[in-house]
Every structure is written in structure tokens, then in C-alpha cells.
JSON list of C-alpha atoms in Angstrom, two decimals:
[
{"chain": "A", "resi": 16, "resn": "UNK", "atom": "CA", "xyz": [10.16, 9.18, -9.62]},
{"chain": "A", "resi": 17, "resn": "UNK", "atom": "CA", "xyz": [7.23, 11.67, -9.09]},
{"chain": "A", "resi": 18, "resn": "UNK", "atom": "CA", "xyz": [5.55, 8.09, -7.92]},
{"chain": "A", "resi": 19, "resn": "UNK", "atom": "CA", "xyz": [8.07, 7.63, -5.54]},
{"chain": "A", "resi": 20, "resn": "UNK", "atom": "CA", "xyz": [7.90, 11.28, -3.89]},
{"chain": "A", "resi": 21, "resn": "UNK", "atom": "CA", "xyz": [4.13, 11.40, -3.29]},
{"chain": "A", "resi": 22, "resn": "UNK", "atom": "CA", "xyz": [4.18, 7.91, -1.79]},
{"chain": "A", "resi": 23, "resn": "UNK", "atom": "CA", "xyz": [7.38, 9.75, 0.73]},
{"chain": "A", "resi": 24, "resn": "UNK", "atom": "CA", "xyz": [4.98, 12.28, 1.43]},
{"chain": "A", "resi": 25, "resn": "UNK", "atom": "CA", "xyz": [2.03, 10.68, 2.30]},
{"chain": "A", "resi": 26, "resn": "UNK", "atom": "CA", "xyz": [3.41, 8.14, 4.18]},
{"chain": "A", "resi": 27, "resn": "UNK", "atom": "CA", "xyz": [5.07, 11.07, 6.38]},
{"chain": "A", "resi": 28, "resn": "UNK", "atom": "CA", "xyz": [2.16, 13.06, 6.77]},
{"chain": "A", "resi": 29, "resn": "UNK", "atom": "CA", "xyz": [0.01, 9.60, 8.03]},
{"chain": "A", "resi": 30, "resn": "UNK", "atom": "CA", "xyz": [2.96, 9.16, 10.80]},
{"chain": "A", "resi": 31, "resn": "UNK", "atom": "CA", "xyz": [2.87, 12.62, 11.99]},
{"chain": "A", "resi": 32, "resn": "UNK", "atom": "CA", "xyz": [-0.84, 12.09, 12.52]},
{"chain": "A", "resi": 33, "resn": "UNK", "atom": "CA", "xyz": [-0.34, 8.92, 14.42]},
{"chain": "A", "resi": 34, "resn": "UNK", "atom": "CA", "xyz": [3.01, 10.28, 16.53]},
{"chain": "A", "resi": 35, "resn": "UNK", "atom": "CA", "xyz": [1.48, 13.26, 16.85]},
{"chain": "A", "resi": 36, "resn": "UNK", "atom": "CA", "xyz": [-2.57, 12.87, 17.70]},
{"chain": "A", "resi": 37, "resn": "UNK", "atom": "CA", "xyz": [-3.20, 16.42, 18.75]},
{"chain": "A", "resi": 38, "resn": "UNK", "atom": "CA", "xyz": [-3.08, 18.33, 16.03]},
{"chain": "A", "resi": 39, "resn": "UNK", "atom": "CA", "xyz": [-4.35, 21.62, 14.87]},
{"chain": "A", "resi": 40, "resn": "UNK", "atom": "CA", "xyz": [-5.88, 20.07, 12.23]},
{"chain": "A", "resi": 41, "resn": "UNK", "atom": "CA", "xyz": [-9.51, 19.12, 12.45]},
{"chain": "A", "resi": 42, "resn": "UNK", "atom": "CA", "xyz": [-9.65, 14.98, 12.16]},
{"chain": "A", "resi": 43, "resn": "UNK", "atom": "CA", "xyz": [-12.22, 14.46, 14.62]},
{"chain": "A", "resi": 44, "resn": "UNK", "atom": "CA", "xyz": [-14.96, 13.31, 12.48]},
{"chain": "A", "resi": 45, "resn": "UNK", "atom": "CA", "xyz": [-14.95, 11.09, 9.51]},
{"chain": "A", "resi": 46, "resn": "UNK", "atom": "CA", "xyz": [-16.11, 13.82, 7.40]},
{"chain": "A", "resi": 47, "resn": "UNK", "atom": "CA", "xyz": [-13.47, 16.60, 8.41]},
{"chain": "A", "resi": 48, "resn": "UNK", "atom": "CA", "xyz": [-10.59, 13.68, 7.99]},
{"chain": "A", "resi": 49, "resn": "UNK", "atom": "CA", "xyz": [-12.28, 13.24, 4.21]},
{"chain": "A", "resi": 50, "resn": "UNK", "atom": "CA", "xyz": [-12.42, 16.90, 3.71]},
{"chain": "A", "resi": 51, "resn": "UNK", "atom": "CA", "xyz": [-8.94, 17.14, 4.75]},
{"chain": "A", "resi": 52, "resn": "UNK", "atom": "CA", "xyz": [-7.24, 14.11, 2.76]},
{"chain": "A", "resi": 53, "resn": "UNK", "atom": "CA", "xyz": [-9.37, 15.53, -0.41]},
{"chain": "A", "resi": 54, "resn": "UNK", "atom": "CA", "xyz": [-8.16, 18.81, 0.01]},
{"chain": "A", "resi": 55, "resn": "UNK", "atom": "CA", "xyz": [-4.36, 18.45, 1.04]},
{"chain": "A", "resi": 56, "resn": "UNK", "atom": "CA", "xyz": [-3.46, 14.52, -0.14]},
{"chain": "A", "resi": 57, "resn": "UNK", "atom": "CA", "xyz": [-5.13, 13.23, -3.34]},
{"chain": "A", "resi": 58, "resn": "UNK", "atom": "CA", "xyz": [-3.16, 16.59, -5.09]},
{"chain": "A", "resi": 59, "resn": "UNK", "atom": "CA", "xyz": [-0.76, 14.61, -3.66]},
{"chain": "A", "resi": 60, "resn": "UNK", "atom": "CA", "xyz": [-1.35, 11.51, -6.05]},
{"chain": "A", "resi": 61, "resn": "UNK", "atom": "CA", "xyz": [-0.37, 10.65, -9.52]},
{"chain": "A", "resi": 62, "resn": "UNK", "atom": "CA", "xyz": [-2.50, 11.77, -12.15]},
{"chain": "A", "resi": 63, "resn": "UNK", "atom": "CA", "xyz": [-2.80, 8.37, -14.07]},
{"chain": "A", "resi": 64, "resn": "UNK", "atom": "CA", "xyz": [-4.32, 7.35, -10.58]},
{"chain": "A", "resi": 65, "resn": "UNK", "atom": "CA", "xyz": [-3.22, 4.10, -8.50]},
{"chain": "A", "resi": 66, "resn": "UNK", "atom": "CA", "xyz": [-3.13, 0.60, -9.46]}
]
């Protein structure tokens, strides 16, 4: 289940960045998207990792 839920929630938070391109949060760079989806979306992912 735990699966399930983090897939839910990172699939929602990539189409709120696509419906919604201006954001607040800084994506304008490569390196502030990578700073962002290490700081807010691998916690995000399942410990034993994806295969």
C-alpha cells in the first residue's frame, strides 16, 4: 500500500507542475528542479528503492 500512496503523490505533484507552470517554486534550472525533487520527492519513495 505505502507503494501505492507515494506513486498517488508524485504523480499529483508532476501534474500540478505541468497544469500549473508558474509556480512559486523555483524549477527554472536543472539544478533547482534536482534540488527540489531531492529535497521534497525521493522522501517520497519507498525505502527498498524502485525496481
Amino acid at each position: 500500500m505505502r507503494d501505492e500512496s507515494a506513486g498517488g503523490r508524485l504523480i499529483r505533484v508532476a501534474l500540478s507542475f505541468v497544469l500549473t507552470p508558474d509556480s512559486v517554486v523555483p524549477l527554472a534550472t536543472d539544478e533547482q528542479a534536482r534540488a527540489y525533487a531531492r529535497r521534497h520527492l525521493v522522501p517520497l519513495l519507498p525505502s527498498e528503492g524502485i525496481n
